[in-house]
Amino acid sequence: MKRVAILGGGPAGAFAAEQLASAGLATVVFDEKLAWEKPCGGGLTYKAYHQYPFLIDNSTPKKLISETVLAAPHSQPATLRLREPIVIYSRLDLNSLLLDRAQRAGAQLEKTRVLEVNRSGGGWRLLTKAGALDADYCIVATGARNPLRDVGTQLTRADTMAALGYYVPGQRDHIDIQFLPQLEGYIWVFPRCGHLSVGICGKGEPAISLRKRLERYMEEKGLSAKGAAFYSHLLPSLETPAWKKNRVAGDGWMAVGDAAGLVDPITGEGLYYAIRSADLAAKALLSEISGLAGQAYRRMLRRDFAADLEFGSRLAKRVFLGKFLFAAVPARMVQFTHRSPRFAAVMQDLFAGTQSYLDLKKRLLQNLNGSLYEIAMSLGLSRLIPGRARP
Ligand SMILES: Cc1cc2nc3c(=O)[nH]c(=O)nc-3n(C[C@H](O)[C@H](O)[C@H](O)COP(=O)(O)OP(=O)(O)OC[C@H]3O[C@@H](n4cnc5c(N)ncnc54)[C@H](O)[C@@H]3O)c2cc1C
C-alpha cells in the first residue's frame, strides 16, 4: 500500500493517522479546519485514559474532576465521588494534541475540504478544494455531519440527537448532571480551564425546544447565557436496528468515530470510541491484506464495544423515560445514589466507563436486596427489615 488518505482530522482521524504513520505507511490527513473548538463537552472517562495514558500524561491544559452532582425532578440532588476523575479538555487543545502526535509520527496534514471520493482502479481519487490526489485506501473520519454519501454510517433522523450549549465564563470543581421530565437526554455543566461547557442533548426533540430547556435551567442556576458563545452539533445515537446494519466498512474504506455512528446511546460519550475505533481500524489495516481489512475491523468492533453499545441502545428509553417503583427512573437513580453505597458504586463505574451495559442488569439485580436494605436503613426504616425489628 502506497498511501492512506484520512478524511477528517478530529480525534478519530488524528489517532488513526498516528498509528498508521508510526507503522511506516504514507498517511495524509485532510481536515478543512485542522484543530478547532468542535462543539463538545470535552470529557474523557477513566476507560479512555487508562487504555491510552497519553490522554492524561501530557502538558496540555485540562481539568481533572472527581465529583459529580446528579439531579432530577422530585428528588434531592446526590453527590457522587468519582473513584477516578473525569478529564476535561477544550476541544481545540485535545485536537491539537492528537494532530501533533500524528504529525510527529510522520503523517502529512492538509488543511482543505474533501469534496468527493471516487473509486478509481483498485484505489481512490480524492477531490479536495486544493486539488486532486490519489490514494490506495481511505479512512473516513468526517464526524457526525459526514458529507460523503457513499462511505460511512447512513444516519437517519432517528439515529441522531441534537446537542447544544454555551461556553460560560466561570470556574467549578464538580460536574453537574440534570435529568429533565420526559427527555431522552440530559443537561451537563462541565468545568474546563477558564470556562464552563454547559450543554444539553436530547433525542426526538427539536433543537429549539432543547435550547429553551437549557436556558431555563441556566437562568434558575444563575448561569448567564448573555454574551456566552453558543454551540450546537449533531450526536449519533443509533437505534438498535441501525447498529445491526451499520455501514462501517466497504471496498477500500473503513469509517471511524462519529462517521461510523460510534457513540454511547445513553451518555453521548464519543471521544473514547473515536480513538478506540481508529486504533482497531489501523490494526485491521496493518494486519490484513487491504481486501480483508474491512471484515476484520467489523469483527473487532463488535467484540470490543459495538455489541455493548447496541445493547445500550435498547436500554436508553427505559433509562430516561421509564418508571421504577412508581417514579421516573432518573429520579430513582438519583435517590438510590444518595442513599445506597452499593448503587453509588455502580454509578461510579458507569462514570468511569468500566461498567458494561451487557452486565448492568445482572449487577443491579444482584445488588438489589442490598441496595434496598441500605435505602431503608438510611431512611430510618430498619424496623421494616425482617430480623432487624427493634422494640
Ligand atoms: C455538544 C456535544 C457534546 C459532547 N460531549 C462529549 C463529551 O463530553 N465526551 C465525549 O466523549 N464525547 C462527547 N461528544 C461526542 C464527541 O464530540 C464526538 O464523538 C467526537 O468528536 C468524535 O470524533 P470524530 O473524530 O469521529 O469526529 P469529529 O470530532 O467531528 O471530527 C471530524 C473532523 O472531520 C472534519 N471534516 C468533516 N468533513 C470534512 C470534509 N469534507 N473535508 C475535510 N474535513 C472534514 C471536521 O472539520 C472535523 O475536524 C459530544 C458531542 C457533542 C455534539
Short mmCIF file of C-alpha atoms and ligand atoms in Angstrom, two decimals:
data_model
loop_
_atom_site.label_atom_id
_atom_site.label_comp_id
_atom_site.label_asym_id
_atom_site.label_seq_id
_atom_site.Cartn_x
_atom_site.Cartn_y
_atom_site.Cartn_z
CA MET A 1 0.00 0.00 0.00
CA LYS A 2 1.49 3.36 -1.04
CA ARG A 3 -0.76 5.94 0.54
CA VAL A 4 -3.64 6.05 3.03
CA ALA A 5 -5.92 9.10 2.97
CA ILE A 6 -7.58 10.03 6.24
CA LEU A 7 -10.68 12.14 5.67
CA GLY A 8 -11.17 14.31 8.78
CA GLY A 9 -8.63 15.19 11.46
CA GLY A 10 -10.73 15.06 14.65
CA PRO A 11 -9.80 12.58 17.41
CA ALA A 12 -10.65 9.55 15.24
CA GLY A 13 -8.78 10.69 12.13
CA ALA A 14 -5.78 12.04 14.03
CA PHE A 15 -5.33 8.87 16.07
CA ALA A 16 -5.69 6.59 13.02
CA ALA A 17 -3.07 8.74 11.27
CA GLU A 18 -0.66 8.46 14.19
CA GLN A 19 -0.98 4.67 14.28
CA LEU A 20 -0.59 4.19 10.52
CA ALA A 21 2.25 6.70 10.12
CA SER A 22 4.18 5.15 13.03
CA ALA A 23 3.92 1.79 11.27
CA GLY A 24 5.59 3.37 8.23
CA LEU A 25 2.60 3.93 5.91
CA ALA A 26 2.46 7.13 3.90
CA THR A 27 -0.50 8.84 5.56
CA VAL A 28 -2.21 12.10 4.62
CA VAL A 29 -4.86 13.73 6.86
CA PHE A 30 -7.34 16.12 5.25
CA ASP A 31 -9.32 18.43 7.51
CA GLU A 32 -10.95 21.67 6.49
CA LYS A 33 -10.15 23.24 9.87
CA LEU A 34 -7.47 21.03 11.44
CA ALA A 35 -7.52 21.75 15.21
CA TRP A 36 -10.68 23.65 16.18
CA GLU A 37 -13.13 24.11 19.06
CA LYS A 38 -15.57 21.40 17.94
CA PRO A 39 -18.86 21.65 19.89
CA CYS A 40 -18.33 19.17 22.72
CA GLY A 41 -18.23 18.75 26.50
CA GLY A 42 -14.64 17.54 26.14
CA GLY A 43 -14.94 14.95 28.95
CA LEU A 44 -12.80 11.80 28.85
CA THR A 45 -13.57 8.84 31.09
CA TYR A 46 -11.10 6.72 33.06
CA LYS A 47 -11.66 3.95 30.49
CA ALA A 48 -10.15 6.24 27.82
CA TYR A 49 -7.05 7.48 29.63
CA HIS A 50 -6.39 4.14 31.33
CA GLN A 51 -6.18 2.48 27.93
CA TYR A 52 -4.40 5.45 26.27
CA PRO A 53 -2.33 7.03 29.08
CA PHE A 54 -1.04 9.87 26.87
CA LEU A 55 -4.58 11.31 27.17
CA ILE A 56 -3.80 12.23 30.78
CA ASP A 57 0.03 12.22 30.90
CA ASN A 58 0.73 15.35 28.88
CA SER A 59 1.28 19.07 29.39
CA THR A 60 -1.90 20.17 27.56
CA PRO A 61 -4.24 22.26 29.78
CA LYS A 62 -7.01 20.13 31.28
CA LYS A 63 -9.26 19.83 34.33
CA LEU A 64 -9.46 16.71 36.48
CA ILE A 65 -12.84 16.49 38.18
CA SER A 66 -13.64 13.99 40.94
CA GLU A 67 -17.16 14.96 41.97
CA THR A 68 -20.49 14.89 40.15
CA VAL A 69 -23.79 16.25 41.41
CA LEU A 70 -26.77 14.36 39.97
CA ALA A 71 -30.20 15.97 40.00
CA ALA A 72 -33.67 15.04 38.77
CA PRO A 73 -37.17 16.44 39.31
CA HIS A 74 -38.79 15.35 42.59
CA SER A 75 -35.58 14.21 44.25
CA GLN A 76 -32.84 15.76 46.31
CA PRO A 77 -29.55 16.10 44.39
CA ALA A 78 -26.95 13.40 45.08
CA THR A 79 -23.21 14.00 45.22
CA LEU A 80 -21.19 11.20 43.69
CA ARG A 81 -17.46 10.99 44.48
CA LEU A 82 -15.70 9.57 41.43
CA ARG A 83 -13.05 6.98 42.21
CA GLU A 84 -11.26 8.00 39.02
CA PRO A 85 -11.52 11.59 37.78
CA ILE A 86 -13.09 12.70 34.51
CA VAL A 87 -10.51 14.60 32.44
CA ILE A 88 -11.93 17.63 30.64
CA TYR A 89 -10.26 19.40 27.72
CA SER A 90 -11.19 22.20 25.42
CA ARG A 91 -11.53 20.55 22.03
CA LEU A 92 -9.08 22.93 20.41
CA ASP A 93 -6.45 21.68 22.88
CA LEU A 94 -7.38 17.99 22.59
CA ASN A 95 -7.48 18.07 18.78
CA SER A 96 -4.11 19.90 18.69
CA LEU A 97 -2.58 17.30 20.99
CA LEU A 98 -3.76 14.44 18.76
CA LEU A 99 -2.81 16.12 15.47
CA ASP A 100 0.66 17.00 16.79
CA ARG A 101 1.21 13.37 17.70
CA ALA A 102 0.11 12.30 14.19
CA GLN A 103 2.46 14.80 12.59
CA ARG A 104 5.37 13.74 14.81
CA ALA A 105 4.71 10.12 13.79
CA GLY A 106 5.19 11.20 10.16
CA ALA A 107 1.63 11.90 8.93
CA GLN A 108 1.17 14.77 6.49
CA LEU A 109 -1.57 17.25 7.48
CA GLU A 110 -3.51 19.10 4.77
CA LYS A 111 -5.91 21.89 5.68
CA THR A 112 -8.53 21.55 2.99
CA ARG A 113 -12.07 20.28 2.47
CA VAL A 114 -12.60 16.93 0.77
CA LEU A 115 -15.32 17.42 -1.83
CA GLU A 116 -15.60 13.94 -3.35
CA VAL A 117 -14.06 10.49 -3.15
CA ASN A 118 -14.25 8.29 -6.23
CA ARG A 119 -13.13 4.71 -6.67
CA SER A 120 -10.59 4.50 -9.47
CA GLY A 121 -8.98 1.17 -10.41
CA GLY A 122 -8.02 -0.51 -7.15
CA GLY A 123 -7.66 2.82 -5.33
CA TRP A 124 -9.25 6.24 -4.84
CA ARG A 125 -9.19 9.65 -6.49
CA LEU A 126 -9.92 12.40 -3.98
CA LEU A 127 -11.14 15.81 -5.00
CA THR A 128 -10.34 18.49 -2.47
CA LYS A 129 -10.60 22.27 -2.51
CA ALA A 130 -6.83 22.31 -3.03
CA GLY A 131 -6.78 19.82 -5.92
CA ALA A 132 -6.87 16.08 -6.64
CA LEU A 133 -4.91 13.28 -5.03
CA ASP A 134 -4.71 9.51 -5.47
CA ALA A 135 -4.74 7.12 -2.51
CA ASP A 136 -4.86 3.36 -2.06
CA TYR A 137 -7.15 3.30 0.99
CA CYS A 138 -9.49 5.74 2.77
CA ILE A 139 -10.21 6.08 6.46
CA VAL A 140 -13.44 8.06 6.81
CA ALA A 141 -13.32 10.24 9.95
CA THR A 142 -15.51 13.16 8.89
CA GLY A 143 -17.68 13.12 12.03
CA ALA A 144 -21.44 13.11 12.53
CA ARG A 145 -22.06 15.51 9.64
CA ASN A 146 -20.19 13.33 7.15
CA PRO A 147 -20.88 14.94 3.76
CA LEU A 148 -19.56 11.94 1.77
CA ARG A 149 -22.66 9.90 0.99
CA ASP A 150 -21.18 6.63 -0.25
CA VAL A 151 -18.94 5.94 2.74
CA GLY A 152 -19.65 5.77 6.48
CA THR A 153 -22.79 5.23 8.53
CA GLN A 154 -26.09 6.15 6.89
CA LEU A 155 -27.56 8.20 9.73
CA THR A 156 -31.33 8.71 9.66
CA ARG A 157 -33.02 11.34 11.83
CA ALA A 158 -33.99 8.64 14.33
CA ASP A 159 -30.33 7.71 14.76
CA THR A 160 -29.16 11.13 15.91
CA MET A 161 -29.80 13.58 18.69
CA ALA A 162 -29.26 17.31 18.86
CA ALA A 163 -26.63 18.56 21.29
CA LEU A 164 -26.08 22.24 22.02
CA GLY A 165 -24.93 24.62 24.68
CA TYR A 166 -22.91 27.61 25.78
CA TYR A 167 -19.33 28.24 26.87
CA VAL A 168 -19.88 30.30 30.01
CA PRO A 169 -17.10 32.15 31.85
CA GLY A 170 -16.66 30.65 35.32
CA GLN A 171 -14.96 28.06 37.48
CA ARG A 172 -16.22 24.99 39.38
CA ASP A 173 -14.76 21.88 40.86
CA HIS A 174 -17.60 19.49 40.15
CA ILE A 175 -19.69 18.30 37.21
CA ASP A 176 -23.46 18.83 37.28
CA ILE A 177 -25.81 16.42 35.56
CA GLN A 178 -29.50 17.34 35.46
CA PHE A 179 -32.21 14.97 34.22
CA LEU A 180 -35.42 16.58 32.94
CA PRO A 181 -39.03 15.42 32.70
CA GLN A 182 -39.81 13.47 29.52
CA LEU A 183 -36.39 13.95 27.94
CA GLU A 184 -34.26 11.17 26.48
CA GLY A 185 -31.13 13.12 27.33
CA TYR A 186 -29.75 15.44 30.00
CA ILE A 187 -28.10 18.75 30.82
CA TRP A 188 -24.43 18.88 31.80
CA VAL A 189 -22.14 21.52 33.28
CA PHE A 190 -18.51 20.58 32.66
CA PRO A 191 -15.79 22.79 34.20
CA ARG A 192 -12.96 23.43 31.76
CA CYS A 193 -9.83 25.57 32.12
CA GLY A 194 -11.17 29.12 32.33
CA HIS A 195 -14.82 28.42 31.46
CA LEU A 196 -17.76 26.02 31.80
CA SER A 197 -19.21 23.96 28.97
CA VAL A 198 -22.95 23.99 29.71
CA GLY A 199 -24.99 21.86 27.35
CA ILE A 200 -27.98 19.67 26.66
CA CYS A 201 -28.53 16.62 24.48
CA GLY A 202 -31.86 15.04 23.73
CA LYS A 203 -33.34 12.56 21.31
CA GLY A 204 -36.57 13.13 19.42
CA GLU A 205 -36.86 16.76 20.46
CA PRO A 206 -36.13 19.75 18.20
CA ALA A 207 -33.01 21.79 18.95
CA ILE A 208 -35.09 24.90 19.59
CA SER A 209 -37.01 23.32 22.45
CA LEU A 210 -33.81 21.80 23.89
CA ARG A 211 -32.30 25.29 23.84
CA LYS A 212 -35.31 26.65 25.74
CA ARG A 213 -35.00 23.91 28.36
CA LEU A 214 -31.28 24.69 28.74
CA GLU A 215 -31.79 28.44 29.02
CA ARG A 216 -34.49 27.93 31.67
CA TYR A 217 -32.07 25.76 33.66
CA MET A 218 -29.25 28.30 33.27
CA GLU A 219 -31.48 31.10 34.47
CA GLU A 220 -32.51 29.07 37.54
CA LYS A 221 -28.88 28.29 38.33
CA GLY A 222 -27.58 31.82 37.76
CA LEU A 223 -25.54 30.86 34.67
CA SER A 224 -25.84 33.72 32.22
CA ALA A 225 -26.25 32.88 28.53
CA LYS A 226 -25.84 36.56 27.67
CA GLY A 227 -22.61 37.09 25.74
CA ALA A 228 -21.68 33.40 26.14
CA ALA A 229 -20.59 31.62 22.93
CA PHE A 230 -23.32 29.27 21.67
CA TYR A 231 -22.53 25.88 20.10
CA SER A 232 -24.60 23.14 18.52
CA HIS A 233 -23.91 19.94 16.65
CA LEU A 234 -25.29 16.51 15.89
CA LEU A 235 -24.62 13.46 18.05
CA PRO A 236 -25.04 9.97 16.55
CA SER A 237 -27.36 7.89 18.72
CA LEU A 238 -28.14 4.74 16.77
CA GLU A 239 -31.39 2.86 17.29
CA THR A 240 -30.97 -0.91 17.78
CA PRO A 241 -31.79 -1.89 14.14
CA ALA A 242 -29.26 0.68 12.88
CA TRP A 243 -26.49 -0.97 14.93
CA LYS A 244 -27.27 -4.24 13.17
CA LYS A 245 -26.82 -2.87 9.64
CA ASN A 246 -24.27 -0.18 10.46
CA ARG A 247 -22.10 0.61 7.39
CA VAL A 248 -18.65 0.83 8.98
CA ALA A 249 -16.52 -0.51 6.12
CA GLY A 250 -16.65 -1.22 2.39
CA ASP A 251 -14.44 -1.75 -0.61
CA GLY A 252 -11.21 0.15 0.15
CA TRP A 253 -12.52 2.13 3.12
CA MET A 254 -13.29 1.99 6.85
CA ALA A 255 -15.19 4.56 8.89
CA VAL A 256 -14.16 5.52 12.44
CA GLY A 257 -15.62 7.63 15.26
CA ASP A 258 -18.81 9.62 14.67
CA ALA A 259 -18.69 8.93 10.92
CA ALA A 260 -19.31 5.29 11.90
CA GLY A 261 -22.03 6.22 14.45
CA LEU A 262 -19.84 5.00 17.33
CA VAL A 263 -21.28 6.96 20.25
CA ASP A 264 -22.75 5.68 23.51
CA PRO A 265 -26.53 5.99 23.00
CA ILE A 266 -27.11 6.74 26.71
CA THR A 267 -24.27 9.02 27.82
CA GLY A 268 -23.32 10.52 24.43
CA GLU A 269 -19.67 9.62 25.07
CA GLY A 270 -17.92 9.58 21.71
CA LEU A 271 -14.29 10.56 22.30
CA TYR A 272 -13.20 7.18 23.62
CA TYR A 273 -14.99 5.33 20.83
CA ALA A 274 -13.45 7.65 18.21
CA ILE A 275 -9.95 6.83 19.45
CA ARG A 276 -10.63 3.16 20.07
CA SER A 277 -12.23 2.59 16.65
CA ALA A 278 -9.31 4.40 14.99
CA ASP A 279 -6.94 2.09 16.82
CA LEU A 280 -8.89 -1.01 15.70
CA ALA A 281 -9.13 0.23 12.09
CA ALA A 282 -5.37 0.83 11.99
CA LYS A 283 -4.72 -2.63 13.46
CA ALA A 284 -7.01 -4.24 10.87
CA LEU A 285 -5.34 -2.40 8.01
CA LEU A 286 -1.84 -3.25 9.23
CA SER A 287 -2.54 -6.92 9.90
CA GLU A 288 -4.72 -7.92 6.95
CA ILE A 289 -4.36 -7.57 3.21
CA SER A 290 -6.42 -4.50 2.34
CA GLY A 291 -9.28 -6.52 0.77
CA LEU A 292 -9.96 -8.25 4.11
CA ALA A 293 -9.29 -5.33 6.47
CA GLY A 294 -12.92 -4.14 6.47
CA GLN A 295 -14.27 -7.53 7.58
CA ALA A 296 -11.60 -7.85 10.27
CA TYR A 297 -12.43 -4.33 11.51
CA ARG A 298 -16.15 -5.11 11.71
CA ARG A 299 -15.42 -8.22 13.81
CA MET A 300 -13.01 -6.34 16.10
CA LEU A 301 -15.51 -3.53 16.68
CA ARG A 302 -18.27 -5.94 17.59
CA ARG A 303 -16.08 -7.86 20.04
CA ASP A 304 -14.57 -4.74 21.55
CA PHE A 305 -17.54 -2.44 22.21
CA ALA A 306 -20.17 -2.30 19.44
CA ALA A 307 -22.24 -5.17 20.89
CA ASP A 308 -22.30 -3.35 24.23
CA LEU A 309 -23.38 -0.02 22.68
CA GLU A 310 -26.06 -1.85 20.69
CA PHE A 311 -27.40 -3.24 23.97
CA GLY A 312 -27.19 0.27 25.44
CA SER A 313 -29.47 1.45 22.62
CA ARG A 314 -32.13 -0.97 23.92
CA LEU A 315 -31.83 0.47 27.42
CA ALA A 316 -31.76 4.18 26.56
CA LYS A 317 -35.52 4.83 26.54
CA ARG A 318 -36.03 2.87 29.75
CA VAL A 319 -33.24 4.77 31.50
CA PHE A 320 -34.57 8.22 30.65
CA LEU A 321 -38.31 7.70 30.24
CA GLY A 322 -39.11 4.53 32.24
CA LYS A 323 -40.65 4.10 35.68
CA PHE A 324 -39.38 2.12 38.67
CA LEU A 325 -41.28 1.76 41.95
CA PHE A 326 -43.93 4.27 40.72
CA ALA A 327 -41.42 7.06 39.96
CA ALA A 328 -39.32 8.13 36.95
CA VAL A 329 -36.12 6.08 36.59
CA PRO A 330 -33.78 9.16 36.65
CA ALA A 331 -35.35 10.29 39.96
CA ARG A 332 -34.88 6.79 41.38
CA MET A 333 -31.26 6.71 40.16
CA VAL A 334 -30.54 9.97 41.97
CA GLN A 335 -32.32 8.83 45.16
CA PHE A 336 -30.55 5.47 45.15
CA THR A 337 -27.17 7.14 44.55
CA HIS A 338 -27.86 9.36 47.56
CA ARG A 339 -28.93 6.55 49.88
CA SER A 340 -27.18 3.34 48.80
CA PRO A 341 -23.37 2.98 48.70
CA ARG A 342 -23.78 -0.18 46.58
CA PHE A 343 -25.83 1.66 43.98
CA ALA A 344 -23.42 4.62 44.11
CA ALA A 345 -20.59 2.18 43.31
CA VAL A 346 -22.44 1.13 40.14
CA MET A 347 -22.83 4.80 39.18
CA GLN A 348 -19.13 5.41 39.84
CA ASP A 349 -18.27 2.60 37.44
CA LEU A 350 -20.70 3.93 34.83
CA PHE A 351 -18.97 7.34 35.04
CA ALA A 352 -15.57 5.66 34.79
CA GLY A 353 -16.77 3.72 31.74
CA THR A 354 -15.85 0.41 33.37
CA GLN A 355 -19.41 -0.93 33.80
CA SER A 356 -20.68 -2.53 30.58
CA TYR A 357 -24.36 -2.33 29.66
CA LEU A 358 -24.39 -6.08 28.93
CA ASP A 359 -23.58 -6.80 32.61
CA LEU A 360 -25.52 -3.93 34.14
CA LYS A 361 -28.84 -5.70 34.66
CA LYS A 362 -27.16 -8.68 36.33
CA ARG A 363 -25.19 -6.43 38.69
CA LEU A 364 -28.23 -4.32 39.57
CA LEU A 365 -30.30 -7.41 40.31
CA GLN A 366 -27.53 -8.97 42.40
CA ASN A 367 -27.30 -5.73 44.36
CA LEU A 368 -31.00 -5.01 44.59
CA ASN A 369 -31.60 -6.53 48.01
CA GLY A 370 -28.51 -4.88 49.41
CA SER A 371 -29.39 -1.51 47.86
CA LEU A 372 -32.97 -1.60 49.15
CA TYR A 373 -31.64 -2.58 52.57
CA GLU A 374 -29.22 0.38 52.54
CA ILE A 375 -32.01 2.73 51.44
CA ALA A 376 -34.35 1.52 54.16
CA MET A 377 -31.57 1.96 56.75
CA SER A 378 -30.73 5.47 55.51
CA LEU A 379 -34.42 6.41 55.79
CA GLY A 380 -34.51 5.11 59.37
CA LEU A 381 -36.86 2.27 58.39
CA SER A 382 -34.80 -0.53 59.93
CA ARG A 383 -37.85 -1.89 61.80
CA LEU A 384 -39.36 -2.83 58.41
CA ILE A 385 -36.46 -5.12 57.65
CA PRO A 386 -37.05 -8.74 58.78
CA GLY A 387 -34.61 -9.72 61.51
CA ARG A 388 -33.83 -6.11 62.39
CA ALA A 389 -37.05 -5.26 64.22
CA ARG A 390 -36.46 -3.09 67.26
CA PRO A 391 -38.83 -2.72 70.20
C1 LIG B 1 -22.42 19.07 22.22
C2 LIG B 1 -21.63 17.80 22.29
C3 LIG B 1 -21.02 17.44 23.48
C4 LIG B 1 -20.24 16.28 23.54
N1 LIG B 1 -19.60 15.98 24.70
C5 LIG B 1 -18.81 14.88 24.75
C6 LIG B 1 -18.04 14.59 25.93
O1 LIG B 1 -18.03 15.34 26.90
N2 LIG B 1 -17.31 13.44 25.95
C7 LIG B 1 -17.26 12.59 24.88
O2 LIG B 1 -16.60 11.55 24.96
N3 LIG B 1 -17.95 12.88 23.74
C8 LIG B 1 -18.68 14.00 23.63
N4 LIG B 1 -19.33 14.31 22.47
C9 LIG B 1 -19.09 13.47 21.29
C10 LIG B 1 -17.74 13.83 20.63
O3 LIG B 1 -17.69 15.22 20.40
C11 LIG B 1 -17.57 13.09 19.30
O4 LIG B 1 -17.91 11.74 19.49
C12 LIG B 1 -16.14 13.18 18.77
O5 LIG B 1 -15.81 14.49 18.41
C13 LIG B 1 -15.99 12.27 17.55
O6 LIG B 1 -14.71 12.45 17.00
P1 LIG B 1 -14.51 12.24 15.42
O7 LIG B 1 -13.06 12.43 15.16
O8 LIG B 1 -15.16 10.99 14.98
O9 LIG B 1 -15.35 13.41 14.74
P2 LIG B 1 -15.16 14.99 14.84
O10 LIG B 1 -14.55 15.37 16.10
O11 LIG B 1 -16.48 15.57 14.46
O12 LIG B 1 -14.11 15.31 13.69
C14 LIG B 1 -14.46 15.26 12.33
C15 LIG B 1 -13.48 16.15 11.57
O13 LIG B 1 -13.71 16.00 10.17
C16 LIG B 1 -13.58 17.26 9.53
N5 LIG B 1 -14.34 17.18 8.28
C17 LIG B 1 -15.65 16.86 8.13
N6 LIG B 1 -15.98 16.84 6.82
C18 LIG B 1 -14.84 17.14 6.15
C19 LIG B 1 -14.54 17.27 4.76
N7 LIG B 1 -15.45 17.05 3.80
N8 LIG B 1 -13.28 17.60 4.41
C20 LIG B 1 -12.32 17.83 5.36
N9 LIG B 1 -12.56 17.71 6.67
C21 LIG B 1 -13.81 17.37 7.07
C22 LIG B 1 -14.11 18.26 10.56
O14 LIG B 1 -13.54 19.54 10.34
C23 LIG B 1 -13.66 17.64 11.88
O15 LIG B 1 -12.43 18.18 12.34
C24 LIG B 1 -20.11 15.45 22.39
C25 LIG B 1 -20.74 15.81 21.20
C26 LIG B 1 -21.49 16.98 21.14
C27 LIG B 1 -22.13 17.36 19.84
#
